[in-house]
Short mmCIF file of C-alpha atoms and ligand atoms in Angstrom, two decimals:
data_model
loop_
_atom_site.label_atom_id
_atom_site.label_comp_id
_atom_site.label_asym_id
_atom_site.label_seq_id
_atom_site.Cartn_x
_atom_site.Cartn_y
_atom_site.Cartn_z
CA MET W 1 -21.53 -2.09 5.15
CA LYS W 2 -20.96 -4.79 7.96
CA ASP W 3 -19.38 -8.26 7.05
CA ARG W 4 -20.65 -11.50 8.41
CA PHE W 5 -18.39 -11.18 11.61
CA GLY W 6 -19.79 -7.41 12.23
CA ARG W 7 -16.75 -5.60 11.23
CA ASN W 8 -17.66 -2.39 9.49
CA ILE W 9 -15.96 -2.27 5.86
CA THR W 10 -15.20 0.96 4.93
CA TYR W 11 -11.88 1.23 3.01
CA LEU W 12 -11.15 0.10 -0.23
CA ARG W 13 -7.64 -0.61 -1.94
CA ILE W 14 -7.50 -0.19 -5.51
CA SER W 15 -4.70 -1.63 -7.46
CA VAL W 16 -4.71 0.35 -10.92
CA THR W 17 -2.03 -1.62 -12.52
CA ASP W 18 0.71 -4.60 -12.67
CA LEU W 19 3.01 -2.80 -14.08
CA CYS W 20 6.02 -0.81 -12.51
CA ASN W 21 8.80 1.23 -13.37
CA LEU W 22 11.04 -0.29 -10.44
CA ARG W 23 11.70 -3.85 -9.63
CA CYS W 24 11.96 -4.32 -6.14
CA LYS W 25 13.74 -7.60 -5.67
CA TYR W 26 10.97 -8.83 -2.60
CA CYS W 27 8.01 -7.67 -5.05
CA MET W 28 8.83 -8.56 -8.47
CA PRO W 29 10.79 -10.41 -10.79
CA GLU W 30 13.69 -9.20 -12.51
CA SER W 31 12.17 -9.52 -15.98
CA GLY W 32 9.10 -7.56 -14.31
CA VAL W 33 5.48 -9.04 -15.14
CA GLU W 34 3.64 -9.63 -18.27
CA SER W 35 1.55 -6.56 -19.10
CA LEU W 36 -2.14 -7.68 -19.37
CA CYS W 37 -4.33 -7.37 -22.36
CA HIS W 38 -5.94 -3.83 -22.18
CA SER W 39 -9.02 -5.69 -22.15
CA ASP W 40 -8.27 -7.39 -19.59
CA ILE W 41 -7.67 -4.77 -17.01
CA LEU W 42 -10.31 -2.35 -15.38
CA SER W 43 -11.14 0.64 -17.77
CA ILE W 44 -11.16 4.16 -16.06
CA LYS W 45 -14.76 4.17 -16.46
CA GLU W 46 -15.25 0.74 -14.88
CA ILE W 47 -13.06 1.72 -11.76
CA VAL W 48 -15.17 4.63 -11.26
CA GLU W 49 -18.12 2.85 -11.49
CA ILE W 50 -17.13 0.14 -8.72
CA VAL W 51 -16.11 3.22 -6.42
CA LYS W 52 -19.48 4.47 -7.01
CA ILE W 53 -21.25 1.22 -6.22
CA ALA W 54 -18.68 0.82 -3.17
CA SER W 55 -19.39 4.59 -1.84
CA LYS W 56 -23.29 3.68 -1.69
CA ASN W 57 -22.41 0.69 0.68
CA GLY W 58 -20.14 2.48 3.15
CA ILE W 59 -16.87 2.48 1.51
CA LYS W 60 -15.29 6.23 2.40
CA LYS W 61 -11.67 5.68 2.21
CA ILE W 62 -9.95 4.87 -1.37
CA ARG W 63 -6.22 3.89 -1.69
CA LEU W 64 -4.75 4.03 -5.50
CA THR W 65 -1.95 1.71 -5.43
CA GLY W 66 -0.42 -0.80 -7.66
CA GLY W 67 2.05 -1.94 -9.41
CA GLU W 68 2.97 1.66 -9.83
CA PRO W 69 -0.30 3.50 -9.74
CA LEU W 70 1.66 6.94 -11.18
CA VAL W 71 2.64 4.85 -14.29
CA ARG W 72 -1.10 4.04 -15.22
CA ARG W 73 -2.47 5.98 -18.28
CA GLY W 74 -5.30 8.57 -17.05
CA PHE W 75 -4.56 8.30 -13.48
CA ILE W 76 -5.05 12.00 -12.68
CA GLU W 77 -8.51 11.75 -14.21
CA LEU W 78 -9.26 8.69 -12.07
CA CYS W 79 -8.27 10.75 -9.21
CA LYS W 80 -10.56 13.50 -10.47
CA GLN W 81 -13.50 11.54 -11.01
CA ILE W 82 -13.03 9.97 -7.90
CA SER W 83 -12.95 13.05 -6.02
CA GLU W 84 -15.98 13.76 -7.46
CA ILE W 85 -18.46 10.44 -6.07
CA ASP W 86 -20.22 11.34 -3.02
CA LYS W 87 -19.35 10.19 0.19
CA ILE W 88 -16.02 9.40 -0.60
CA GLU W 89 -13.89 11.22 2.00
CA ASP W 90 -10.52 10.26 1.51
CA ILE W 91 -8.27 9.70 -1.45
CA ALA W 92 -4.85 8.33 -0.93
CA ILE W 93 -1.90 6.65 -2.98
CA THR W 94 0.97 4.18 -2.41
CA THR W 95 3.78 5.14 -4.59
CA ASN W 96 7.36 4.46 -4.98
CA GLY W 97 7.25 8.01 -5.75
CA VAL W 98 9.73 8.01 -8.87
CA TYR W 99 7.39 10.26 -11.07
CA LEU W 100 5.06 11.84 -8.04
CA LYS W 101 6.89 15.42 -7.95
CA GLU W 102 5.88 16.11 -11.99
CA MET W 103 2.35 15.08 -11.03
CA ALA W 104 1.98 16.34 -7.73
CA ASP W 105 0.37 19.55 -8.32
CA GLU W 106 -2.59 17.93 -10.40
CA LEU W 107 -3.10 15.33 -7.78
CA PHE W 108 -3.41 17.77 -5.18
CA GLU W 109 -5.99 19.85 -7.23
CA ASN W 110 -7.66 16.72 -7.40
CA LYS W 111 -7.99 16.10 -3.73
CA VAL W 112 -5.37 13.60 -3.12
CA ARG W 113 -4.08 14.67 0.21
CA ARG W 114 -2.14 11.63 1.37
CA ILE W 115 0.95 9.80 0.04
CA ASN W 116 2.88 6.95 1.22
CA PHE W 117 5.95 6.62 0.08
CA SER W 118 7.82 3.16 -0.52
CA LEU W 119 11.69 3.81 0.11
CA ASP W 120 13.55 0.86 2.08
CA THR W 121 16.68 2.96 2.40
CA LEU W 122 18.09 6.21 2.59
CA ILE W 123 21.58 5.09 0.86
CA LYS W 124 21.65 5.59 -2.88
CA GLU W 125 24.02 2.35 -3.72
CA LYS W 126 21.40 0.32 -1.71
CA TYR W 127 18.27 1.49 -3.26
CA ASN W 128 19.52 1.00 -6.79
CA ASP W 129 20.59 -2.79 -5.72
CA ILE W 130 16.99 -3.50 -4.13
CA THR W 131 14.82 -1.51 -6.68
CA ARG W 132 17.32 -2.92 -9.48
CA ARG W 133 16.80 0.46 -11.09
CA ASN W 134 18.59 3.99 -10.70
CA TYR W 135 16.04 6.42 -9.22
CA PHE W 136 16.82 7.51 -5.98
CA ASP W 137 17.47 11.08 -6.58
CA LYS W 138 14.31 11.52 -8.09
CA ALA W 139 12.38 9.57 -5.37
CA MET W 140 14.26 11.53 -2.92
CA GLU W 141 13.38 15.02 -4.71
CA SER W 142 9.71 13.89 -4.94
CA LEU W 143 9.43 13.06 -1.10
CA PHE W 144 10.98 16.65 -0.12
CA TYR W 145 8.67 18.02 -2.59
CA ALA W 146 5.37 16.56 -1.32
CA ILE W 147 6.37 17.25 2.11
CA LYS W 148 6.80 21.21 0.77
CA LYS W 149 3.38 20.74 -0.92
CA GLY W 150 1.56 19.95 1.96
CA PHE W 151 0.57 16.38 1.40
CA LYS W 152 0.24 13.95 4.55
CA VAL W 153 3.18 11.72 3.76
CA LYS W 154 4.01 8.47 5.41
CA ILE W 155 7.15 6.74 4.16
CA ASN W 156 6.80 2.50 4.14
CA VAL W 157 9.76 0.89 4.89
CA VAL W 158 9.69 -2.90 4.60
CA LEU W 159 12.30 -4.40 7.00
CA ILE W 160 14.85 -6.65 5.61
CA GLY W 161 17.28 -8.66 7.80
CA GLY W 162 21.16 -8.09 6.47
CA PHE W 163 19.90 -5.15 4.37
CA ASN W 164 18.46 -1.84 6.10
CA ASP W 165 17.60 -3.07 9.82
CA ASP W 166 21.30 -0.98 10.59
CA GLU W 167 19.11 2.24 9.45
CA ILE W 168 16.24 2.25 11.60
CA GLU W 169 17.63 5.03 13.81
CA ASP W 170 18.33 6.97 10.44
CA PHE W 171 14.80 6.47 9.44
CA VAL W 172 13.25 7.39 12.98
CA ASN W 173 15.59 10.44 12.82
CA LEU W 174 14.04 11.60 9.24
CA ALA W 175 10.50 10.88 10.78
CA ASN W 176 11.62 13.56 13.80
CA LYS W 177 13.06 15.91 11.82
CA TYR W 178 10.56 16.31 8.99
CA ASP W 179 7.53 15.83 11.52
CA LEU W 180 6.23 12.50 9.51
CA GLU W 181 5.30 9.06 10.00
CA VAL W 182 7.73 6.26 9.30
CA ARG W 183 5.95 2.70 9.07
CA PHE W 184 8.42 -0.13 9.41
CA ILE W 185 6.46 -3.23 7.76
CA GLU W 186 7.29 -6.91 8.35
CA LEU W 187 8.63 -8.46 5.15
CA MET W 188 5.86 -10.88 4.12
CA GLN W 189 6.52 -14.41 2.44
CA ILE W 190 4.59 -14.15 -0.48
CA GLY W 191 4.92 -14.49 -4.23
CA GLU W 192 9.17 -13.46 -4.87
CA THR W 193 10.12 -13.57 -1.09
CA ALA W 194 8.40 -17.07 -0.81
CA ASN W 195 11.58 -19.25 -0.59
CA TRP W 196 13.73 -16.51 0.78
CA SER W 197 16.35 -17.59 3.78
CA LYS W 198 14.79 -17.04 6.97
CA ASP W 199 17.29 -14.41 8.31
CA LYS W 200 15.57 -11.85 6.26
CA PHE W 201 12.33 -11.93 8.13
CA VAL W 202 13.09 -9.90 10.93
CA SER W 203 10.31 -8.98 13.66
CA ASN W 204 9.40 -5.24 13.94
CA LYS W 205 10.35 -5.43 17.63
CA ILE W 206 14.01 -5.23 16.55
CA VAL W 207 12.87 -1.42 16.12
CA LEU W 208 11.76 -1.16 19.75
CA GLU W 209 15.24 -2.63 20.65
CA LYS W 210 17.36 -0.41 18.46
CA VAL W 211 15.42 2.66 19.84
CA PRO W 212 14.28 1.95 23.10
CA GLU W 213 13.13 5.91 23.85
CA LEU W 214 10.33 5.08 21.75
CA GLU W 215 7.07 5.02 23.65
CA PHE W 216 3.48 3.65 22.79
CA ASP W 217 1.36 6.24 21.51
CA GLY W 218 -1.58 4.06 20.38
CA VAL W 219 -3.00 2.49 17.49
CA SER W 220 -3.72 3.55 14.02
CA GLY W 221 -5.58 1.13 11.38
CA VAL W 222 -2.86 -1.39 11.43
CA ALA W 223 -0.38 0.18 12.72
CA LYS W 224 0.93 0.56 16.44
CA ILE W 225 2.40 3.88 16.82
CA TYR W 226 5.45 4.99 18.71
CA LYS W 227 6.78 8.55 19.47
CA ILE W 228 9.76 9.79 21.43
CA LYS W 229 9.01 11.95 24.06
CA GLY W 230 9.24 15.58 22.94
CA GLN W 231 10.12 15.01 19.21
CA LYS W 232 7.48 14.96 16.33
CA GLY W 233 7.90 12.21 14.44
CA ARG W 234 5.82 9.09 14.53
CA ILE W 235 7.13 5.34 13.70
CA GLY W 236 4.15 2.78 13.15
CA LEU W 237 4.78 -0.96 13.25
CA ILE W 238 3.12 -2.94 11.09
CA SER W 239 3.35 -6.68 11.55
CA PRO W 240 1.14 -8.72 9.45
CA ILE W 241 3.22 -11.64 10.35
CA SER W 242 4.23 -11.67 13.99
CA CYS W 243 0.67 -10.16 14.93
CA SER W 244 -2.30 -10.88 13.15
CA PHE W 245 -5.01 -7.60 13.14
CA CYS W 246 -7.81 -9.29 10.95
CA GLU W 247 -10.25 -8.78 14.20
CA ASP W 248 -10.39 -5.19 13.19
CA CYS W 249 -9.77 -4.99 9.84
CA ASN W 250 -11.91 -2.92 7.57
CA ARG W 251 -10.77 -3.17 3.95
CA ILE W 252 -10.90 -4.96 0.85
CA ARG W 253 -9.08 -5.08 -2.47
CA LEU W 254 -9.81 -4.55 -5.79
CA THR W 255 -7.09 -5.97 -8.68
CA SER W 256 -6.16 -4.32 -11.56
CA ASP W 257 -7.92 -7.06 -13.76
CA GLY W 258 -11.19 -6.71 -11.62
CA LYS W 259 -10.86 -9.16 -8.90
CA LEU W 260 -12.57 -8.14 -5.30
CA LYS W 261 -10.11 -9.74 -2.55
CA PRO W 262 -11.83 -9.62 0.53
CA CYS W 263 -8.41 -10.69 2.22
CA LEU W 264 -5.08 -9.97 1.46
CA HIS W 265 -3.91 -13.68 2.24
CA SER W 266 -6.79 -15.35 0.99
CA LYS W 267 -6.95 -17.12 -2.23
CA ASP W 268 -10.69 -16.07 -2.49
CA GLU W 269 -11.35 -13.61 -5.45
CA ILE W 270 -14.76 -12.33 -7.11
CA ASN W 271 -14.83 -11.28 -10.59
CA LEU W 272 -16.21 -7.92 -10.99
CA LYS W 273 -15.34 -7.42 -14.34
CA GLY W 274 -17.76 -7.29 -16.96
CA LEU W 275 -20.48 -6.65 -14.43
CA SER W 276 -22.69 -3.30 -14.09
CA GLY W 277 -25.49 -2.14 -12.60
CA GLU W 278 -27.60 -4.18 -9.78
CA GLU W 279 -25.69 -7.24 -10.79
CA LEU W 280 -22.42 -5.59 -9.96
CA GLU W 281 -23.88 -4.23 -6.77
CA GLU W 282 -25.12 -7.61 -5.49
CA VAL W 283 -21.66 -9.21 -6.21
CA PHE W 284 -19.61 -6.80 -4.58
CA LYS W 285 -22.08 -6.78 -1.46
CA ARG W 286 -21.94 -10.55 -1.28
CA GLY W 287 -17.60 -9.58 -1.24
CA ILE W 288 -17.66 -7.61 1.54
CA PHE W 289 -20.42 -10.08 3.34
CA GLU W 290 -18.32 -13.46 2.84
CA LYS W 291 -15.17 -12.08 3.95
CA PRO W 292 -13.06 -14.22 5.81
CA GLU W 293 -12.61 -14.40 9.46
CA LYS W 294 -9.03 -14.56 9.39
CA HIS W 295 -5.97 -15.10 7.50
CA HIS W 296 -4.26 -18.25 7.37
CA LEU W 297 -0.42 -18.14 6.62
CA GLU W 298 0.86 -21.47 6.23
CA ASP W 299 4.13 -22.03 8.18
CA GLY W 300 4.48 -17.71 7.51
CA LYS W 301 3.62 -18.32 4.00
CA SER W 302 0.53 -16.31 2.53
CA GLU W 303 -1.92 -18.26 0.28
CA SER W 304 -2.42 -15.55 -2.28
CA ALA W 305 -1.53 -16.88 -5.35
CA ARG W 306 -0.53 -13.42 -6.48
CA ASP W 307 2.51 -11.22 -5.79
CA MET W 308 2.25 -8.27 -4.26
CA ASN W 309 2.30 -6.02 -6.98
CA LYS W 310 -0.58 -7.73 -8.35
CA ILE W 311 -2.77 -7.27 -4.99
CA GLY W 312 -1.25 -4.04 -4.26
CA GLY W 313 0.13 -4.27 -0.50
N1 SAM G 1 4.28 0.58 -6.36
C1 SAM G 1 3.76 1.16 -5.15
C2 SAM G 1 5.00 1.18 -3.81
O1 SAM G 1 6.00 0.77 -3.81
O2 SAM G 1 4.44 1.88 -2.81
C3 SAM G 1 2.58 0.72 -4.58
C4 SAM G 1 2.47 -1.19 -4.58
S1 SAM G 1 3.79 -1.98 -3.43
C5 SAM G 1 2.99 -3.02 -4.19
C6 SAM G 1 2.64 -1.47 -1.99
C7 SAM G 1 3.79 -1.62 -1.05
O3 SAM G 1 3.61 -3.37 -0.62
C8 SAM G 1 4.71 -1.46 -0.63
O4 SAM G 1 5.13 -0.54 0.28
C9 SAM G 1 5.92 -2.43 -0.73
O5 SAM G 1 7.37 -2.10 -0.16
C10 SAM G 1 5.24 -3.53 -0.25
N2 SAM G 1 5.48 -4.83 -0.31
C11 SAM G 1 5.80 -5.30 -1.68
N3 SAM G 1 5.98 -6.68 -1.65
C12 SAM G 1 6.12 -7.17 0.24
C13 SAM G 1 6.63 -8.22 0.34
N4 SAM G 1 6.99 -9.28 0.12
N5 SAM G 1 6.31 -7.85 2.01
C14 SAM G 1 5.72 -6.62 2.57
N6 SAM G 1 5.93 -6.01 1.77
C15 SAM G 1 5.60 -6.15 0.52
FE1 SF4 G 2 7.01 -1.57 -7.89
FE2 SF4 G 2 5.94 -0.96 -5.36
FE3 SF4 G 2 6.75 -3.40 -6.27
FE4 SF4 G 2 8.62 -1.83 -5.83
S1 SF4 G 2 7.34 -2.59 -4.16
S2 SF4 G 2 8.25 -3.42 -7.37
S3 SF4 G 2 8.00 0.02 -6.35
S4 SF4 G 2 5.13 -2.56 -7.11
#
């Protein structure tokens, strides 16, 4: 379905939980987040009903995210039920990968084919530092298992000045070696990072400065894709800060407590929890129709009142 600015909205990102087994410093407070009351989060049944209505209204692609989606009870059942919904062509997940290896076979059986792994460093000590947890080996095992299993894998790297800008070449080499896409994402000033010092926020341009052999190879969704001649790896640059992609935005978001967020950076939220049938469809359609024209970043800061773990990144 089209919004009032003529954009065709085909992509729904669903945060299935706010909870996570990691505590990435840019995303979550050290103490974690308060667990919402069971009755406040969408049940598997409610999520499936929303996806059915979404698919009737033009949504073709679902991404399941969080928090950490793999810690949500009933996650595989959710994938199974979504895979049975007419017109849903693509189910993807965004995960830190820690529990992926043990769930990968069942996810594959239930038509999940695309996995975005969040991995900000290839060095164990730095991983433990940024995630405040000790799961580097598990995450890496999952990554290589997923590649072997045949998932389409992308690695999300949030660029943080002074932390991982010295590993850009290593990530590019990894992309070339394993024929996968590494996406460098600019750190957003939202929630936990609202008061981080300016030097942590580096522009993606640094990737092209460090690896000048990268050549522009087109646009894919919100990413500008680059490749090195003769190499297989794809490098995606996602710049929510230095370049706005609102004009082509085809996505909406659903939070784990049932709020439709037509725009990541807007305060606007539309409650879907407790609604069903025609009423749910009506409100869902209104949410799409009223999607804001573009996001406003006040002095670089997001207007959204939620941390990323509550929106789903
Ligand atoms: N737990 C899963 C994971 O880490 O992949 C899914 C949820 S996480 C919130 C989704 C994405 O948001 C991750 O790739 C993470 O790096 C990104 N993210 C979180 N906080 C961010 C921030 N302040 N700026 C940019 N990206 C952020
Ligand atoms: Fe958890 Fe993902 Fe946030 Fe890291 S980025 S704390 S893995 S939700």
